PDB file of C-alpha atoms (C1' of nucleotides) in Angstrom:
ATOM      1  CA  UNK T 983     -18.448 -92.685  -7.203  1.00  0.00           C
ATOM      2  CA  UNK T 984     -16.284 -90.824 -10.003  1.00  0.00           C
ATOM      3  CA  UNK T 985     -15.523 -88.040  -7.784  1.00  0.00           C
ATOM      4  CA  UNK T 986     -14.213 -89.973  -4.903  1.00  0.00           C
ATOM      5  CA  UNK T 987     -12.129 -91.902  -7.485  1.00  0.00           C
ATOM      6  CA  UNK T 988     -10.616 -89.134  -8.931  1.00  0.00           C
ATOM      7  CA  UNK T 989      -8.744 -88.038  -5.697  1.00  0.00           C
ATOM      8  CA  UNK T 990      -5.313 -88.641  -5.496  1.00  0.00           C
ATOM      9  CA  UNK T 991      -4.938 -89.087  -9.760  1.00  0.00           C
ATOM     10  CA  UNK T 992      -2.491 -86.578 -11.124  1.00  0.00           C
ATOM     11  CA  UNK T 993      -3.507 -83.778 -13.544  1.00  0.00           C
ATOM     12  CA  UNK T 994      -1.397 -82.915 -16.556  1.00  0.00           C
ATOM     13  CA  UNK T 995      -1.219 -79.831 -18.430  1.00  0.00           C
ATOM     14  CA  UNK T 996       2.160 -79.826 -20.526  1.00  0.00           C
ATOM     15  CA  UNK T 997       3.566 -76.804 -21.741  1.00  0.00           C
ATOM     16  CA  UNK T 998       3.385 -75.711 -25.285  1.00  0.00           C
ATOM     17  CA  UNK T 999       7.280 -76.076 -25.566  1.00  0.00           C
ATOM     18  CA  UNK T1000       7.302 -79.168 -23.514  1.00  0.00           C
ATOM     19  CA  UNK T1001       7.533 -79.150 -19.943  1.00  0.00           C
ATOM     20  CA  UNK T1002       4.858 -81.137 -18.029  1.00  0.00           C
ATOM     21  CA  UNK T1003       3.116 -78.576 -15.184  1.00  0.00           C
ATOM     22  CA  UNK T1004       0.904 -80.939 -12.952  1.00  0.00           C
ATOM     23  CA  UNK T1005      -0.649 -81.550  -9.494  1.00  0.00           C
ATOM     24  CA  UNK T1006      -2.574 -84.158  -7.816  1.00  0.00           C
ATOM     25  CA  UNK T1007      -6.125 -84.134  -6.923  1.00  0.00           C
ATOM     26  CA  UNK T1008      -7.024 -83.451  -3.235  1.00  0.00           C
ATOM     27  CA  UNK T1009     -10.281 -82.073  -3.496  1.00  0.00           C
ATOM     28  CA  UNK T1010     -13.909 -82.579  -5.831  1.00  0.00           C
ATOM     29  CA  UNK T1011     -17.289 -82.013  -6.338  1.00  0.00           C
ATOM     30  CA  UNK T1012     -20.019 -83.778  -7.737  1.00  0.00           C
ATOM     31  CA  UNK T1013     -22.300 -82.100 -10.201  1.00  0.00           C
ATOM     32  CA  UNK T1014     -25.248 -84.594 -11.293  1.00  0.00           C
ATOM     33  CA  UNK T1015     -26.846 -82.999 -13.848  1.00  0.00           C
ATOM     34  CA  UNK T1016     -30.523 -82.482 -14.208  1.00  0.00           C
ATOM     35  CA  UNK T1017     -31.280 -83.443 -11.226  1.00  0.00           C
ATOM     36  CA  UNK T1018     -28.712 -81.197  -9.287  1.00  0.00           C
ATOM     37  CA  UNK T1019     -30.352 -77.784  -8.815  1.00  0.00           C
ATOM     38  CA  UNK T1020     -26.749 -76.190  -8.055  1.00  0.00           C
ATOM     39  CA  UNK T1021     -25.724 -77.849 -11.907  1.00  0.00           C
ATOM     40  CA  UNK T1022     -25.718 -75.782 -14.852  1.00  0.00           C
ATOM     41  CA  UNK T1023     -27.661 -78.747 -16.490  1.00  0.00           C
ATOM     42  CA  UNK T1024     -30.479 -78.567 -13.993  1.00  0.00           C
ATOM     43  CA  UNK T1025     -33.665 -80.004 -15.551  1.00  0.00           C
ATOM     44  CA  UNK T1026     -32.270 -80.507 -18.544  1.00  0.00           C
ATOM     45  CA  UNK T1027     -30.804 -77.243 -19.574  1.00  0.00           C
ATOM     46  CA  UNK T1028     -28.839 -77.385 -22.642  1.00  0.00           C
ATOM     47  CA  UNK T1029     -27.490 -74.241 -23.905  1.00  0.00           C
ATOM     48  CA  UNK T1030     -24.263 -73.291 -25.582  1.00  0.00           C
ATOM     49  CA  UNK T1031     -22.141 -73.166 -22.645  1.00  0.00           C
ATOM     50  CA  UNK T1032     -23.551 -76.358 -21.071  1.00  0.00           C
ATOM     51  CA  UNK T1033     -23.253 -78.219 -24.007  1.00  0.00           C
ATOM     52  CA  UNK T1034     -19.738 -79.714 -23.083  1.00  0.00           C
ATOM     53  CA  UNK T1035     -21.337 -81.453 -20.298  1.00  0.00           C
ATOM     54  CA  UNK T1036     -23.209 -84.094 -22.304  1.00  0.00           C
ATOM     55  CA  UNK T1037     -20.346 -85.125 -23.732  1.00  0.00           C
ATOM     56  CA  UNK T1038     -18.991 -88.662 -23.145  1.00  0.00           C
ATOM     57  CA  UNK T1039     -17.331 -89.190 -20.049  1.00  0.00           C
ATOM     58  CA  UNK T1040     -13.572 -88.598 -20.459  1.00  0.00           C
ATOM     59  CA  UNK T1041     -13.953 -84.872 -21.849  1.00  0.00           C
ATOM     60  CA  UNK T1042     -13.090 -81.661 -20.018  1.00  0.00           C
ATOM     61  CA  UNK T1043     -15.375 -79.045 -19.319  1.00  0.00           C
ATOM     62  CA  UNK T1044     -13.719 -75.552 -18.500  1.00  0.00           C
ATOM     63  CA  UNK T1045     -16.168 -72.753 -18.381  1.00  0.00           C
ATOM     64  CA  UNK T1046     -15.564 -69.307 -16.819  1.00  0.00           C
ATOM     65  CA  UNK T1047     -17.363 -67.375 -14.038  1.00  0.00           C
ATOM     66  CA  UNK T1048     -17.275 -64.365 -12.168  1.00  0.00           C
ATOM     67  CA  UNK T1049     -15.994 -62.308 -14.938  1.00  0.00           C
ATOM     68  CA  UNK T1050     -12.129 -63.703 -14.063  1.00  0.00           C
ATOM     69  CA  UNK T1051     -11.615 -67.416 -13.439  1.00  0.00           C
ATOM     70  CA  UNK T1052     -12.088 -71.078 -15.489  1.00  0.00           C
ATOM     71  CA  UNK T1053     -13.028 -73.917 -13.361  1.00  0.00           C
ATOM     72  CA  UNK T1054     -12.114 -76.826 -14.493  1.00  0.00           C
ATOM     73  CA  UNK T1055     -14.906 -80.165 -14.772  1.00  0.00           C
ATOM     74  CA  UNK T1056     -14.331 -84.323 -15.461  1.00  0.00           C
ATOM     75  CA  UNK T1057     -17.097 -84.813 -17.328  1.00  0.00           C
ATOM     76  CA  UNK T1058     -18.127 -88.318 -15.964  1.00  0.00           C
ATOM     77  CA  UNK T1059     -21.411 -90.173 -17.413  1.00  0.00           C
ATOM     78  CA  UNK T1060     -22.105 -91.015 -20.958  1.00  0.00           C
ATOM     79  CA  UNK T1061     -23.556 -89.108 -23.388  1.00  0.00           C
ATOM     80  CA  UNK T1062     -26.162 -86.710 -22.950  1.00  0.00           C
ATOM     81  CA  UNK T1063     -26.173 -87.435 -19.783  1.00  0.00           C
ATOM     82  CA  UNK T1064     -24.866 -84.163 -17.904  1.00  0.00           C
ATOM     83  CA  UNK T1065     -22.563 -85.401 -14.484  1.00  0.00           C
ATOM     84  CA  UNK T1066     -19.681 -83.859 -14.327  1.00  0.00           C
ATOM     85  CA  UNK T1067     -16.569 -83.421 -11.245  1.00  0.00           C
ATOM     86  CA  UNK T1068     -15.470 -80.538 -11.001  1.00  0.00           C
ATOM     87  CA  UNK T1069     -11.593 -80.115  -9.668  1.00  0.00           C
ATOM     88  CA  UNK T1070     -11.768 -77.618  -6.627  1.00  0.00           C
ATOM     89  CA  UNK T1071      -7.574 -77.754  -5.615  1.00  0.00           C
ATOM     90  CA  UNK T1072      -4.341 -79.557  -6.347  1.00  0.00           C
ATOM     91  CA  UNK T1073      -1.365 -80.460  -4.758  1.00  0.00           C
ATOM     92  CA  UNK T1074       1.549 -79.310  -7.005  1.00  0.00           C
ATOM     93  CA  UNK T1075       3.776 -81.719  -8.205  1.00  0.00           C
ATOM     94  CA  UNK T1076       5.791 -80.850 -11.523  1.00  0.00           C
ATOM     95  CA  UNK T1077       6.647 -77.276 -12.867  1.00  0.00           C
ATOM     96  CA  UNK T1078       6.145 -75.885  -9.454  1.00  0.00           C
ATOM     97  CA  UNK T1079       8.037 -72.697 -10.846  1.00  0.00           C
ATOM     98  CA  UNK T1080       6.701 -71.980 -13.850  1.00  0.00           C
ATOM     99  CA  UNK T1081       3.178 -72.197 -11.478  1.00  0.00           C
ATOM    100  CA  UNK T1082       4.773 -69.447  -8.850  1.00  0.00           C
ATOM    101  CA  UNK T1083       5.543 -67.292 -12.152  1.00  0.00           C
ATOM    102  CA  UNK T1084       2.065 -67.381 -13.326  1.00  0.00           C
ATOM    103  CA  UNK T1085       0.639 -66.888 -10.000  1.00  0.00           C
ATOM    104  CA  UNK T1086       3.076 -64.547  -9.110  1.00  0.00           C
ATOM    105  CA  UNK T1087       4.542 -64.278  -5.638  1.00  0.00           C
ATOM    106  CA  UNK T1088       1.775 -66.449  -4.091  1.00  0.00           C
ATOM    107  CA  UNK T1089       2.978 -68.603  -1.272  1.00  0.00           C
ATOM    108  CA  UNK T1090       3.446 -72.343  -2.482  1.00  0.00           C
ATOM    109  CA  UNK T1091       0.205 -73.496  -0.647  1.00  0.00           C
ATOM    110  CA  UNK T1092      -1.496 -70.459  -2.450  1.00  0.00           C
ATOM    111  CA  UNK T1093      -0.773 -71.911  -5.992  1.00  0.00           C
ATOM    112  CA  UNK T1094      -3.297 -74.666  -6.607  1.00  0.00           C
ATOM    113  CA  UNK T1095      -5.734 -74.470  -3.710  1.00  0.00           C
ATOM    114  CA  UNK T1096      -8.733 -73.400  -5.071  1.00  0.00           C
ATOM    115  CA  UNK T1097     -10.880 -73.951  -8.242  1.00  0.00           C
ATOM    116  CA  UNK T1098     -10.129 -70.497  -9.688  1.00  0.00           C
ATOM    117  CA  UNK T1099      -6.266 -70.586  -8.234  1.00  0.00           C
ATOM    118  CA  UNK T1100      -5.430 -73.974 -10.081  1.00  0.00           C
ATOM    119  CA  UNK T1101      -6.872 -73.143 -14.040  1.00  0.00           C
ATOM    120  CA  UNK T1102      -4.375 -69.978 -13.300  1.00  0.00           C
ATOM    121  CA  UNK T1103      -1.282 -72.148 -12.299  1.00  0.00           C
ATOM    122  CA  UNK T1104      -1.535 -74.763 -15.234  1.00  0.00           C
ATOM    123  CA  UNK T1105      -2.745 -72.375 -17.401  1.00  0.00           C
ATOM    124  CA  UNK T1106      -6.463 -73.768 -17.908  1.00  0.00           C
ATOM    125  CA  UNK T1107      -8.862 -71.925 -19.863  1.00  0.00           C
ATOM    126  CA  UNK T1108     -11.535 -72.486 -22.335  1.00  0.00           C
ATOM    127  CA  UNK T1109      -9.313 -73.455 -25.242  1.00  0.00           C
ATOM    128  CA  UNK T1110      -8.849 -76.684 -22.861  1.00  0.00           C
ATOM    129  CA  UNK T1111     -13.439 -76.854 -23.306  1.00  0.00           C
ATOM    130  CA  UNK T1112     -14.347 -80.196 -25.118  1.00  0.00           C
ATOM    131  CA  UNK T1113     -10.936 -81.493 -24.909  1.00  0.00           C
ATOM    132  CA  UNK T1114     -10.422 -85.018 -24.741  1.00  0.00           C
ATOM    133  CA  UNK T1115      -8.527 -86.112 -21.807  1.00  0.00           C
ATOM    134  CA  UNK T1116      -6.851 -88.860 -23.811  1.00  0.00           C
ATOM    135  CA  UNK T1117      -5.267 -86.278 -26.082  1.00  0.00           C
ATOM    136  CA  UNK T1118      -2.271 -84.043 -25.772  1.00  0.00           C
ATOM    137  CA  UNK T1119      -3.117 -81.020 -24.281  1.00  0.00           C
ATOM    138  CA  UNK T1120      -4.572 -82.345 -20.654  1.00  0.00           C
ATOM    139  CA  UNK T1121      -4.868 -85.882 -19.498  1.00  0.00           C
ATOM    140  CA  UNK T1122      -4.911 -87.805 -16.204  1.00  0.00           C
ATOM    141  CA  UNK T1123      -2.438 -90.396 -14.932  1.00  0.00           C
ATOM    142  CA  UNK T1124      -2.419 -92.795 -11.540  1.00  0.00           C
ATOM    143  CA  UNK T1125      -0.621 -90.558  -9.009  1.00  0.00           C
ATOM    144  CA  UNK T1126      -1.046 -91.830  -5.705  1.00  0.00           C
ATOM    145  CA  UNK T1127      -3.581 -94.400  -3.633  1.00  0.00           C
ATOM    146  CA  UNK T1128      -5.825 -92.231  -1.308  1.00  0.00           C
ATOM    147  CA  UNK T1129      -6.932 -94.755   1.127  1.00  0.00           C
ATOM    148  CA  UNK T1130     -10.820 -94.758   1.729  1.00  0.00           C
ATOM    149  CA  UNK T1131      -9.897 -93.647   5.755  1.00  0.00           C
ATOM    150  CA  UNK T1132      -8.186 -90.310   4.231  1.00  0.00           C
ATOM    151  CA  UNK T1133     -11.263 -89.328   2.295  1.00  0.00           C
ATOM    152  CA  UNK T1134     -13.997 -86.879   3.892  1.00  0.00           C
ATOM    153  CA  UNK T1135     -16.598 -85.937   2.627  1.00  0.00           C
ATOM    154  CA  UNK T1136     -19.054 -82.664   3.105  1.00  0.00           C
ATOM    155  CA  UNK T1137     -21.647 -80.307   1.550  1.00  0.00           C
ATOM    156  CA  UNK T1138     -20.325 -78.113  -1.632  1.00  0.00           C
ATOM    157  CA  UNK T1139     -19.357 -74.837  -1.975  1.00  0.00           C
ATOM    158  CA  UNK T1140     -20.925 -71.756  -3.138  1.00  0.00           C
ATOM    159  CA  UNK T1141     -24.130 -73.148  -4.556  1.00  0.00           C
ATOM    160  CA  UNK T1142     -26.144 -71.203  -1.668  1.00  0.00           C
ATOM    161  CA  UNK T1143     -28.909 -70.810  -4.372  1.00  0.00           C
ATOM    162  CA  UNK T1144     -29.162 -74.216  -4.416  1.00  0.00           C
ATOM    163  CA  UNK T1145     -31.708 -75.024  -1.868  1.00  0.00           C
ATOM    164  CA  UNK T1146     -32.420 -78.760  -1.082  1.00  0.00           C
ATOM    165  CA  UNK T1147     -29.572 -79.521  -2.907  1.00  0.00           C
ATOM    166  CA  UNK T1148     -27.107 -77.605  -0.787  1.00  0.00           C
ATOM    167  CA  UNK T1149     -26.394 -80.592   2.207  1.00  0.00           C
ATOM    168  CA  UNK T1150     -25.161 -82.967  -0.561  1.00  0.00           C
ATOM    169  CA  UNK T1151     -22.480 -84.130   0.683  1.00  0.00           C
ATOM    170  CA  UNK T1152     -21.000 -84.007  -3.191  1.00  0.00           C
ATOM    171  CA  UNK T1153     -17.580 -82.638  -1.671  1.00  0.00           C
ATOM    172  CA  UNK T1154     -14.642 -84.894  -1.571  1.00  0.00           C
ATOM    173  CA  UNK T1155     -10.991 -84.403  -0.259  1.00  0.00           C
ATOM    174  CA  UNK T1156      -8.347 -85.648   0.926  1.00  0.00           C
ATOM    175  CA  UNK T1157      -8.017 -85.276   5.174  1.00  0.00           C
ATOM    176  CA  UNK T1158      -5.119 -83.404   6.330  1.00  0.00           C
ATOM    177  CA  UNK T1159      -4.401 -82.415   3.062  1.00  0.00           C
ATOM    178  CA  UNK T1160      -2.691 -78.955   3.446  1.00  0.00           C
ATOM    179  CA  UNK T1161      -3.722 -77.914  -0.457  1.00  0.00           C
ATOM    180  CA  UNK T1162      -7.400 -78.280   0.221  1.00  0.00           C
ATOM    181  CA  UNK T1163      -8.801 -75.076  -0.681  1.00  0.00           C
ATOM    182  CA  UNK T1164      -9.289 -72.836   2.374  1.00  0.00           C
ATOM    183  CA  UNK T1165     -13.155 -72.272   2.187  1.00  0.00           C
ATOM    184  CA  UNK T1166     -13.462 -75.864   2.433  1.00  0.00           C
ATOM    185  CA  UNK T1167     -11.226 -77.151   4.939  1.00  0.00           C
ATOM    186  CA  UNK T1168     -12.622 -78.068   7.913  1.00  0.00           C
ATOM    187  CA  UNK T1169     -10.749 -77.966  11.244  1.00  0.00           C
TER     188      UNK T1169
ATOM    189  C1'  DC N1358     -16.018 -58.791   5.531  1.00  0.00           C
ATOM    190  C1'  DA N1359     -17.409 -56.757   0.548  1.00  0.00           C
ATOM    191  C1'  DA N1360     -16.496 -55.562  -4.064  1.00  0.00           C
ATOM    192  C1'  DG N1361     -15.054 -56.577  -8.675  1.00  0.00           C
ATOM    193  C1'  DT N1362     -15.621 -58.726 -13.246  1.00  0.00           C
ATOM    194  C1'  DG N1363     -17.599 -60.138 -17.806  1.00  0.00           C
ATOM    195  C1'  DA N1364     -19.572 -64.332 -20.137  1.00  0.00           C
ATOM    196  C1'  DT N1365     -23.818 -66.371 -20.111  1.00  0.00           C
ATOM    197  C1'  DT N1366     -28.684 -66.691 -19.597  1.00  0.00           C
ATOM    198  C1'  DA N1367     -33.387 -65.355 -19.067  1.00  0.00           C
ATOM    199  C1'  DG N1368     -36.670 -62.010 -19.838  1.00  0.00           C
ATOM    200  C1'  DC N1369     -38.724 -58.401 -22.573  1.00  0.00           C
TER     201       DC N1369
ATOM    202  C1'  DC Y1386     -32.216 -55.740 -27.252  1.00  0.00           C
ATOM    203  C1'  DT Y1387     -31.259 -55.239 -21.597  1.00  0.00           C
ATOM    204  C1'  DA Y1388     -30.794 -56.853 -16.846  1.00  0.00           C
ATOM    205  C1'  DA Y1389     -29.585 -60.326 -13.454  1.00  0.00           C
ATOM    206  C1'  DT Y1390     -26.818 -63.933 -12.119  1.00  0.00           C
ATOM    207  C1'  DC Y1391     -22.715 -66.502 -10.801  1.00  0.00           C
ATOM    208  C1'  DA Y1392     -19.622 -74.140  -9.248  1.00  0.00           C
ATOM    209  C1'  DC Y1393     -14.549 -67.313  -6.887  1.00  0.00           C
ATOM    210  C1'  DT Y1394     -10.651 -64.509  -5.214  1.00  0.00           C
ATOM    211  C1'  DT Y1395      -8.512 -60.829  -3.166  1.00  0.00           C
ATOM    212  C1'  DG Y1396      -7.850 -56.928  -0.672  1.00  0.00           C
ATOM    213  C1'  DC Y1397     -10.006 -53.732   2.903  1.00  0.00           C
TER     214       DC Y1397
END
DNA sequence: CAAGTGATTAGC
DNA sequence: CTAATCACTTGC
């Protein structure tokens, strides 16, 4: 499964004026498209915002809720087929500073643990939609091997609506993991 | 624990 | 056009 996969890869997000600001992956969720009742492309949906999520596997999807944070999405399938991961925390890695400036006077831990906290820290928002992770502005690289024994797995998070759908267990991270978002980690 | 926030969507 | 909703965070 794509989402499991996609623990322990580092993200990328290089400055404008150079400097690489990046993290690796420690926690996902899988959104399955039409489907998933808690995806935005439940049964098919297809609207303007949505759109991004047929696109061919290897594209981002950043979308905003809440009326004040981007979460950022893998989009995973082919096209016009809507599955997409979306990146729920981070374990920061490079341009740890220039992360504790934009999230100003957060504790380290508090940077990148959650899906809203980590578009802040590297700067993610919807001038990153539709981008193509094998460009220049984000990409992914091999970061480090999660070993099948460190991954857990459990239902997702705030999809309450979601009914049926809500005991997936869709949610992947890395045990132990201290940057798992807080929500989500499990005791 | 509850409110805030505004883009997006569905419903007239 | 207007109203309801939301893949969250932060501060009481």
């Amino acid at each position: 499964m794509v989402a499991r996969d996609l623990l322990g890869k580092l993200l990328v997000v290089p400055m404008p004026d150079g400097p690489r600001v990046s993290g690796i992956i420690v926690e996902t969720e899988a959104y399955r498209g039409p489907q998933d009742r808690a995806s935005h492309a439940y049964g098919g949906r297809r609207t303007k915002r949505t759109e991004t999520m047929y696109s061919i596997g290897g594209t981002a999807y950043v979308y905003f809720v809440y009326g004040m944070y981007n979460q950022f999405n893998v989009v995973t399938n082919v096209r016009d087929i809507p599955h997409a991961v979306l990146i729920r925390a981070l374990e920061p890695v490079e341009g740890i500073e220039i992360m504790r400036g934009r999230r100003h006077g957060q504790s380290d831990h508090n940077l990148t643990n959650g899906p809203g906290k980590l578009c802040i820290a590297l700067d993610i928002d919807r001038q990153l939609d539709a981008a193509d992770l094998a460009g220049d502005r984000v990409w992914l690289e091999e970061g480090r091997q999660v070993p099948r024994s460190k991954v857990a797995t459990g239902p997702r998070i705030g999809i309450d609506y979601a009914e049926e759908w809500i005991e997936k267990p869709w949610r992947f991270w890395i045990r132990d993991n201290p940057f798992v978002s807080r929500h989500s980690s499990k005791k």
